[in-house]
Short mmCIF file of C-alpha atoms in Angstrom, two decimals:
data_model
loop_
_atom_site.label_atom_id
_atom_site.label_comp_id
_atom_site.label_asym_id
_atom_site.label_seq_id
_atom_site.Cartn_x
_atom_site.Cartn_y
_atom_site.Cartn_z
CA UNK A 199 68.48 101.10 25.49
CA UNK A 200 71.72 102.61 26.73
CA UNK A 201 71.21 101.12 30.21
CA UNK A 202 70.67 97.69 28.70
CA UNK A 203 73.80 97.87 26.51
CA UNK A 204 75.92 99.00 29.50
CA UNK A 205 74.41 96.18 31.60
CA UNK A 206 75.15 93.59 28.86
CA UNK A 207 78.66 94.94 28.44
CA UNK A 208 79.19 94.70 32.17
CA UNK A 209 78.14 91.00 32.16
CA UNK A 210 80.48 90.16 29.35
CA UNK A 211 83.31 91.91 31.01
CA UNK A 212 82.58 90.03 34.19
CA UNK A 213 82.45 86.66 32.41
CA UNK A 214 85.66 87.49 30.57
CA UNK A 215 87.53 88.35 33.77
CA UNK A 216 86.15 85.35 35.58
CA UNK A 217 87.60 83.01 33.01
CA UNK A 218 90.60 84.94 31.98
CA UNK A 219 93.11 82.52 33.54
CA UNK A 220 91.77 79.49 31.60
CA UNK A 221 90.73 75.97 32.34
CA UNK A 222 92.10 72.50 33.07
CA UNK A 223 90.40 69.31 31.88
CA UNK A 224 90.92 65.82 33.29
CA UNK A 225 89.85 62.57 31.71
CA UNK A 226 88.61 60.18 34.37
CA UNK A 227 88.64 56.99 32.26
CA UNK A 228 85.98 55.59 34.67
CA UNK A 229 83.57 52.87 33.46
CA UNK A 230 81.03 55.76 33.11
CA UNK A 231 83.64 57.97 31.50
CA UNK A 232 83.72 61.69 32.36
CA UNK A 233 85.60 64.91 31.86
CA UNK A 234 86.38 66.99 35.04
CA UNK A 235 86.35 70.70 34.33
CA UNK A 236 88.34 73.04 36.51
CA UNK A 237 88.54 76.82 36.43
CA UNK A 238 92.19 77.92 36.57
CA UNK A 239 92.59 80.72 39.02
CA UNK A 240 95.19 83.56 38.79
CA UNK A 241 97.49 81.97 41.39
CA UNK A 242 97.50 78.59 39.52
CA UNK A 243 94.97 76.98 42.00
CA UNK A 244 91.93 75.22 40.59
CA UNK A 245 88.29 75.28 41.27
CA UNK A 246 86.26 72.22 40.08
CA UNK A 247 83.21 73.33 38.10
CA UNK A 248 81.62 70.12 36.81
CA UNK A 249 81.99 66.52 35.78
CA UNK A 250 80.63 65.94 32.22
CA UNK A 251 79.93 62.42 30.80
CA UNK A 252 81.60 61.49 27.50
CA UNK A 253 78.71 59.13 26.87
CA UNK A 254 81.34 56.40 26.35
CA UNK A 255 82.90 53.80 28.66
CA UNK A 256 86.41 53.81 30.15
CA UNK A 257 88.24 50.76 31.40
CA UNK A 258 88.25 52.00 35.02
CA UNK A 259 90.97 50.49 37.15
CA UNK A 260 91.41 47.53 34.78
CA UNK A 261 94.96 47.40 33.25
CA UNK A 262 95.01 45.55 29.90
CA UNK A 263 98.80 45.18 30.07
CA UNK A 264 98.59 43.39 33.48
CA UNK A 265 95.93 40.82 32.80
CA UNK A 266 93.20 43.10 34.04
CA UNK A 267 94.73 43.52 37.49
CA UNK A 268 93.55 46.82 38.99
CA UNK A 269 96.14 49.68 39.19
CA UNK A 270 97.13 53.02 37.84
CA UNK A 271 98.07 53.88 34.19
CA UNK A 272 95.50 51.56 32.66
CA UNK A 273 95.77 53.07 29.16
CA UNK A 274 99.56 53.00 29.15
CA UNK A 275 99.68 56.13 26.97
CA UNK A 276 100.41 59.79 26.54
CA UNK A 277 97.87 62.28 25.21
CA UNK A 278 94.83 60.43 26.46
CA UNK A 279 92.97 63.77 26.29
CA UNK A 280 93.73 66.39 23.64
CA UNK A 281 92.59 69.83 22.60
CA UNK A 282 92.65 71.50 19.18
CA UNK A 283 95.10 74.40 18.99
CA UNK A 284 92.30 76.92 18.83
CA UNK A 285 91.04 75.62 22.17
CA UNK A 286 87.56 75.18 20.70
CA UNK A 287 87.41 71.38 20.63
CA UNK A 288 88.27 68.61 23.12
CA UNK A 289 88.68 64.97 22.24
CA UNK A 290 88.51 62.03 24.61
CA UNK A 291 89.08 58.24 24.17
CA UNK A 292 86.67 55.72 25.60
CA UNK A 293 88.81 52.60 25.91
CA UNK A 294 85.96 50.54 27.42
CA UNK A 295 83.87 50.62 24.28
CA UNK A 296 86.62 51.78 21.77
CA UNK A 297 85.07 55.07 20.76
CA UNK A 298 86.05 58.67 20.78
CA UNK A 299 84.07 61.64 22.06
CA UNK A 300 84.25 65.18 20.57
CA UNK A 301 83.30 68.18 22.52
CA UNK A 302 82.97 71.92 21.71
CA UNK A 303 84.33 74.29 24.35
CA UNK A 304 82.05 77.24 25.20
CA UNK A 305 83.15 80.69 26.16
CA UNK A 306 82.45 79.66 29.77
CA UNK A 307 85.01 76.75 29.43
CA UNK A 308 82.31 74.08 29.52
CA UNK A 309 82.55 71.21 27.02
CA UNK A 310 79.39 70.27 25.15
CA UNK A 311 79.29 66.84 23.57
CA UNK A 312 79.00 66.95 19.81
CA UNK A 313 79.56 63.34 18.75
CA UNK A 314 80.82 59.94 19.73
CA UNK A 315 82.24 57.57 17.09
CA UNK A 316 83.32 53.97 17.31
CA UNK A 317 86.96 53.25 16.30
CA UNK A 318 86.53 49.57 15.81
CA UNK A 319 90.10 49.12 17.29
CA UNK A 320 91.56 47.45 20.39
CA UNK A 321 91.96 49.71 23.47
CA UNK A 322 91.83 53.27 22.13
CA UNK A 323 94.40 55.12 24.31
CA UNK A 324 96.08 58.10 22.52
CA UNK A 325 94.88 60.85 20.15
CA UNK A 326 96.42 63.45 17.83
CA UNK A 327 94.73 66.14 15.76
CA UNK A 328 95.72 67.35 12.26
CA UNK A 329 94.54 71.03 12.23
CA UNK A 330 94.89 71.78 8.51
CA UNK A 331 92.61 68.90 7.39
CA UNK A 332 90.48 68.48 10.45
CA UNK A 333 91.64 64.90 10.91
CA UNK A 334 91.75 62.96 14.17
CA UNK A 335 94.23 60.06 14.53
CA UNK A 336 93.04 57.41 16.88
CA UNK A 337 95.80 55.35 18.43
CA UNK A 338 95.21 51.96 20.04
CA UNK A 339 97.32 50.00 22.48
CA UNK A 340 97.01 46.85 20.44
CA UNK A 341 96.97 46.17 16.75
CA UNK A 342 97.04 45.01 14.09
CA UNK A 343 95.26 48.24 13.18
CA UNK A 344 96.99 50.48 15.69
CA UNK A 345 96.00 53.74 14.17
CA UNK A 346 92.52 54.61 12.80
CA UNK A 347 91.70 57.96 11.07
CA UNK A 348 88.50 60.05 11.61
CA UNK A 349 87.30 63.09 9.74
CA UNK A 350 86.02 65.87 11.98
CA UNK A 351 83.84 68.20 10.02
CA UNK A 352 80.57 70.08 10.83
CA UNK A 353 80.83 68.86 14.46
CA UNK A 354 80.76 65.25 13.31
CA UNK A 355 83.23 62.40 13.57
CA UNK A 356 83.39 60.05 10.63
CA UNK A 357 85.65 56.90 10.70
CA UNK A 358 87.60 56.31 7.49
CA UNK A 359 87.67 52.65 6.20
CA UNK A 360 91.42 51.83 6.36
CA UNK A 361 93.51 51.48 9.45
CA UNK A 362 97.35 51.47 9.88
CA UNK A 363 99.53 48.83 11.57
CA UNK A 364 102.91 49.22 13.30
CA UNK A 365 103.75 45.55 12.79
CA UNK A 366 106.47 44.21 10.47
CA UNK A 367 107.26 40.73 9.21
CA UNK A 368 109.68 40.31 12.15
CA UNK A 369 107.90 42.32 14.85
CA UNK A 370 104.44 41.23 15.98
CA UNK A 371 102.10 41.93 18.84
CA UNK A 372 103.31 45.48 19.11
CA UNK A 373 101.91 47.83 21.74
CA UNK A 374 101.50 51.51 20.99
CA UNK A 375 101.67 54.26 23.68
CA UNK A 376 101.59 57.59 21.84
CA UNK A 377 100.76 59.39 18.58
CA UNK A 378 101.85 62.87 17.80
CA UNK A 379 101.58 65.28 14.81
CA UNK A 380 104.73 67.22 13.88
CA UNK A 381 104.49 71.07 14.10
CA UNK A 382 104.25 71.54 10.34
CA UNK A 383 101.60 68.80 10.12
CA UNK A 384 103.52 66.75 7.66
CA UNK A 385 104.24 63.71 9.81
CA UNK A 386 102.57 61.55 12.38
CA UNK A 387 104.95 59.95 15.04
CA UNK A 388 104.03 56.73 16.82
CA UNK A 389 105.90 55.39 19.88
CA UNK A 390 106.05 51.60 20.18
CA UNK A 391 106.17 50.72 23.81
CA UNK A 392 106.66 46.97 23.64
CA UNK A 393 106.77 43.95 21.32
CA UNK A 394 105.76 40.32 21.64
CA UNK A 395 108.61 38.07 22.53
CA UNK A 396 109.60 35.75 19.64
CA UNK A 397 108.65 32.64 21.69
CA UNK A 398 105.18 34.10 22.45
CA UNK A 399 105.81 34.04 26.19
CA UNK A 400 104.96 37.65 26.81
CA UNK A 401 106.14 41.18 25.88
CA UNK A 402 109.40 43.06 26.30
CA UNK A 403 110.36 46.74 25.96
CA UNK A 404 110.76 47.73 22.31
CA UNK A 405 114.45 48.14 21.17
CA UNK A 406 114.22 48.16 17.35
CA UNK A 407 111.99 50.01 14.90
CA UNK A 408 110.41 51.58 17.88
CA UNK A 409 109.44 54.95 16.38
CA UNK A 410 107.17 54.89 13.39
CA UNK A 411 106.82 57.99 11.16
CA UNK A 412 103.93 58.28 8.74
CA UNK A 413 103.88 61.07 6.10
CA UNK A 414 100.66 63.02 6.20
CA UNK A 415 98.78 63.98 3.01
CA UNK A 416 96.88 67.26 2.49
CA UNK A 417 93.60 65.41 3.30
CA UNK A 418 95.06 63.91 6.42
CA UNK A 419 95.63 60.54 4.92
CA UNK A 420 98.68 58.52 6.08
CA UNK A 421 101.22 57.10 3.58
CA UNK A 422 103.69 54.26 3.96
CA UNK A 423 105.57 54.74 7.22
CA UNK A 424 109.28 55.01 7.96
CA UNK A 425 110.50 52.61 10.69
CA UNK A 426 113.25 54.05 12.93
CA UNK A 427 115.35 52.44 15.67
CA UNK A 428 115.92 54.87 18.54
CA UNK A 429 119.12 53.31 19.85
CA UNK A 430 119.38 55.56 22.93
CA UNK A 431 117.08 53.42 25.05
CA UNK A 432 114.26 50.90 25.56
CA UNK A 433 110.53 51.53 25.65
CA UNK A 434 110.03 54.92 24.08
CA UNK A 435 106.89 55.87 25.90
CA UNK A 436 106.06 59.40 24.59
CA UNK A 437 107.49 62.34 22.69
CA UNK A 438 107.01 66.03 22.51
CA UNK A 439 108.21 68.69 20.05
CA UNK A 440 110.26 71.71 21.42
CA UNK A 441 110.59 75.22 20.15
CA UNK A 442 114.37 75.39 20.56
CA UNK A 443 114.90 74.12 16.98
CA UNK A 444 112.93 73.23 13.86
CA UNK A 445 111.23 69.75 14.13
CA UNK A 446 113.24 68.78 17.28
CA UNK A 447 111.56 66.53 19.74
CA UNK A 448 112.24 64.87 23.10
CA UNK A 449 111.56 61.16 23.63
CA UNK A 450 111.19 59.54 27.06
CA UNK A 451 112.42 56.03 27.56
CA UNK A 452 110.49 54.24 30.24
CA UNK A 453 112.81 51.28 30.87
CA UNK A 454 116.27 52.81 30.44
CA UNK A 455 115.80 56.02 32.50
CA UNK A 456 116.76 58.58 29.85
CA UNK A 457 115.56 61.37 27.64
CA UNK A 458 116.72 61.98 24.11
CA UNK A 459 116.59 64.91 21.73
CA UNK A 460 115.96 64.09 18.12
CA UNK A 461 115.59 65.93 14.87
CA UNK A 462 112.94 65.07 12.32
CA UNK A 463 114.04 65.76 8.82
CA UNK A 464 111.90 66.95 5.95
CA UNK A 465 112.42 63.53 4.39
CA UNK A 466 110.97 61.78 7.54
CA UNK A 467 114.28 60.55 8.80
CA UNK A 468 115.17 60.95 12.44
CA UNK A 469 118.63 61.97 13.80
CA UNK A 470 119.63 61.71 17.43
CA UNK A 471 121.19 65.01 18.72
CA UNK A 472 121.83 64.36 22.40
CA UNK A 473 120.80 62.12 25.30
CA UNK A 474 120.60 62.64 29.05
CA UNK A 475 120.38 60.08 31.80
CA UNK A 476 118.14 60.59 34.89
CA UNK A 477 119.33 60.03 38.40
CA UNK A 478 118.44 56.41 39.18
CA UNK A 479 120.90 55.91 41.92
CA UNK A 480 118.23 55.60 44.61
CA UNK A 481 116.62 52.70 42.78
CA UNK A 482 119.98 51.19 41.78
CA UNK A 483 119.35 51.49 38.03
CA UNK A 484 115.83 49.96 38.11
CA UNK A 485 113.27 51.55 35.85
CA UNK A 486 112.18 55.11 36.85
CA UNK A 487 109.60 54.77 34.20
CA UNK A 488 109.90 58.21 32.52
CA UNK A 489 106.59 58.37 30.65
CA UNK A 490 105.01 61.80 30.52
CA UNK A 491 106.36 65.22 29.87
CA UNK A 492 105.36 68.93 29.99
CA UNK A 493 107.38 71.94 28.97
CA UNK A 494 107.99 75.38 30.49
CA UNK A 495 106.62 78.25 28.40
CA UNK A 496 109.93 79.14 26.82
CA UNK A 497 110.70 75.34 26.27
CA UNK A 498 114.02 75.75 28.21
CA UNK A 499 113.09 72.88 30.54
CA UNK A 500 111.02 69.68 30.37
CA UNK A 501 109.21 68.26 33.41
CA UNK A 502 109.42 64.49 33.12
CA UNK A 503 107.13 62.31 35.27
CA UNK A 504 108.67 59.27 36.98
CA UNK A 505 105.85 56.64 37.38
CA UNK A 506 108.04 54.45 39.58
CA UNK A 507 109.23 56.97 42.12
CA UNK A 508 106.40 59.31 43.03
CA UNK A 509 108.06 62.40 41.65
CA UNK A 510 109.10 64.51 38.63
CA UNK A 511 112.57 65.37 37.17
CA UNK A 512 113.46 68.37 35.10
CA UNK A 513 115.64 68.41 32.10
CA UNK A 514 117.30 71.53 30.55
CA UNK A 515 116.98 72.06 26.85
CA UNK A 516 119.80 74.23 25.46
CA UNK A 517 119.72 74.40 21.62
CA UNK A 518 120.38 70.86 20.51
CA UNK A 519 121.48 69.56 23.87
CA UNK A 520 119.36 68.08 26.70
CA UNK A 521 120.78 67.61 30.11
CA UNK A 522 119.54 66.46 33.58
CA UNK A 523 118.66 69.49 35.79
CA UNK A 524 116.74 68.56 39.06
CA UNK A 525 115.06 65.57 40.64
CA UNK A 526 112.63 64.79 43.40
CA UNK A 527 110.25 67.50 42.22
CA UNK A 528 106.39 67.43 42.94
CA UNK A 529 106.96 64.31 45.09
CA UNK A 530 103.75 62.96 46.73
CA UNK A 531 104.04 60.10 49.18
CA UNK A 532 102.51 56.79 47.94
CA UNK A 533 99.94 56.30 50.72
CA UNK A 534 99.63 52.56 49.73
CA UNK A 535 101.77 49.63 48.72
CA UNK A 536 101.47 49.82 44.88
CA UNK A 537 104.77 49.18 43.30
CA UNK A 538 106.01 49.71 39.74
CA UNK A 539 109.27 48.71 38.00
CA UNK A 540 111.48 50.36 40.58
CA UNK A 541 110.23 47.91 43.21
CA UNK A 542 109.30 50.66 45.80
CA UNK A 543 105.88 51.95 46.78
CA UNK A 544 104.78 54.84 44.54
CA UNK A 545 101.96 57.33 44.16
CA UNK A 546 102.26 56.53 40.37
CA UNK A 547 102.21 59.92 38.80
CA UNK A 548 100.81 59.78 35.34
CA UNK A 549 99.77 62.46 32.81
CA UNK A 550 100.78 66.04 33.29
CA UNK A 551 100.16 69.43 31.64
CA UNK A 552 102.02 72.76 31.63
CA UNK A 553 100.25 76.10 31.02
CA UNK A 554 101.53 78.95 28.99
CA UNK A 555 101.66 81.17 32.06
CA UNK A 556 104.00 78.91 34.08
CA UNK A 557 101.93 76.39 35.99
CA UNK A 558 102.34 72.62 36.07
CA UNK A 559 99.68 70.06 36.83
CA UNK A 560 100.38 66.39 37.64
CA UNK A 561 98.01 63.47 38.17
CA UNK A 562 98.84 60.81 40.71
CA UNK A 563 96.94 57.67 39.81
CA UNK A 564 97.55 55.27 42.71
CA UNK A 565 96.31 57.81 45.29
CA UNK A 566 93.71 59.69 43.23
CA UNK A 567 95.13 63.23 43.41
CA UNK A 568 95.78 66.12 41.02
CA UNK A 569 98.73 68.43 42.04
CA UNK A 570 99.03 72.02 41.06
CA UNK A 571 102.52 73.62 41.00
CA UNK A 572 104.22 76.88 40.03
CA UNK A 573 107.14 76.53 37.76
CA UNK A 574 110.21 78.20 39.24
CA UNK A 575 113.67 79.27 37.91
CA UNK A 576 115.91 76.68 36.64
CA UNK A 577 113.32 73.90 36.22
CA UNK A 578 111.95 73.86 39.84
CA UNK A 579 108.42 73.46 41.04
CA UNK A 580 106.62 74.99 44.01
CA UNK A 581 103.52 73.22 45.36
CA UNK A 582 100.18 75.03 45.36
CA UNK A 583 97.59 72.43 46.31
CA UNK A 584 96.36 68.84 45.80
CA UNK A 585 92.81 67.94 44.60
CA UNK A 586 90.82 64.61 44.69
CA UNK A 587 90.33 62.66 41.47
CA UNK A 588 89.32 59.04 40.81
CA UNK A 589 91.92 56.50 41.96
CA UNK A 590 93.83 54.37 39.46
CA UNK A 591 91.55 54.97 36.39
CA UNK A 592 92.59 58.58 35.88
CA UNK A 593 94.59 59.26 32.74
CA UNK A 594 94.61 62.29 30.46
CA UNK A 595 94.94 66.08 31.17
CA UNK A 596 94.99 69.21 29.11
CA UNK A 597 93.90 72.82 29.26
CA UNK A 598 94.36 76.37 27.99
#
C-alpha cells in the first residue's frame, strides 16, 4: 500500500511539474473550427499538444466586412476566445453557424467540449463572461441584436430570449467589435467599430456614441444602456481594464492611430483621462489599425498590435496617464502582398495575449504564424520563436 501511495504521489508531482508553466489556446476559426492547445514551457516557448474540434463552424478566410474576400481578421473583433477567471472553462465563437462552444479545462490543460449553443445572431465574433452569475455575453458583428445572453450552469449553455441592440434612431447598421465586463462585474462595455453611412453607400468608422455601456443586474441581465461618444478618435476597436486605477480602461482606435485612457464611473459615465498618439510617420498618417492589446503583469505597459504595419507598439501607463513608449516591436515580415489601411504589405498581426509571468504571444494572420516573445524592461519584447497556425482564418488567443 505504501509503495502504491508513493508511486501515485510521484505521478501527480510529475504531472504538476510538467504543466506548471501553463497553457496557451488558439482559436483557428476554420470552417471545421478547432482549438489549438499548446503547453507553455518555462522559457516561454510553446509545444503544440493537440487540435480539438469545437463541433461548430468558423468562417475560414472569408471576411464579412470585405464582401467575403479572403484575408486576415475575418471576425473583426477582440476576445474571440476567452477563459473564465478560474481557468476552468474556455468559450469559443463559431461564426460560421452562429453558435458558441463551452469547454472544461482538465488538470492536464486539455479542453473537453461540454456544450454548443446557437446564438441566433449575425456573425458571433466576441465573448465576455460574468463570473458572479455564470452569464456569457455573446457579441455579434452585425445587429440589430448585437448582444445575446446565455446562462452557463451545470456545464450547459442556455440562450435567453431577449437580445440587445447598439442601434439608435439616428445610427443604423452598426458593427460591433468587442464586449468586455468591468472588473466589479457591474457593467458590460461594447465597442462600436463602424456605422452605416446615412446614404446607405457603405460603412464608416464610428465617431459618435461609439462606446455603449450596459448596467449588469445580479442575475447577469442587461439594463438600458448608456451611449457615450469617445471624442479622442475614430473606430474604437477594443478596450482593456488596467490595475493602475479603479475602473480605468484603455481603448484602441483603429483609424486614428491613438490609445486613450478612460475612467468608468459607478454611474456608468465615462471620462477621458489621457490620450497618446502612436508613431505613424512611416505611413504618413495612414491607419496603423491599432486593434488588439495585452498588458505586462504589473500593467505598467500595454502592447498594442498594429494590423497595418506588421508589428507591435508599447505604451506606458503611469497612474492616469498613457504615453507612447516604443515601436517596431515583434515585427514579422509580410511574406505576401496583403495590404491593410496603411497601404503597405503587412503580415497582419491580429489577436495577442500576455501571461502573468511576462511572456507575450502574437498571431500573424496573413502569414499563418504565432510568435512567442519575452517581455523586457521598459515595454520591450525579445523574440523566442515562431509557430505555424492556419493562414488568414486565425483569430482568438488566451491562456493561463
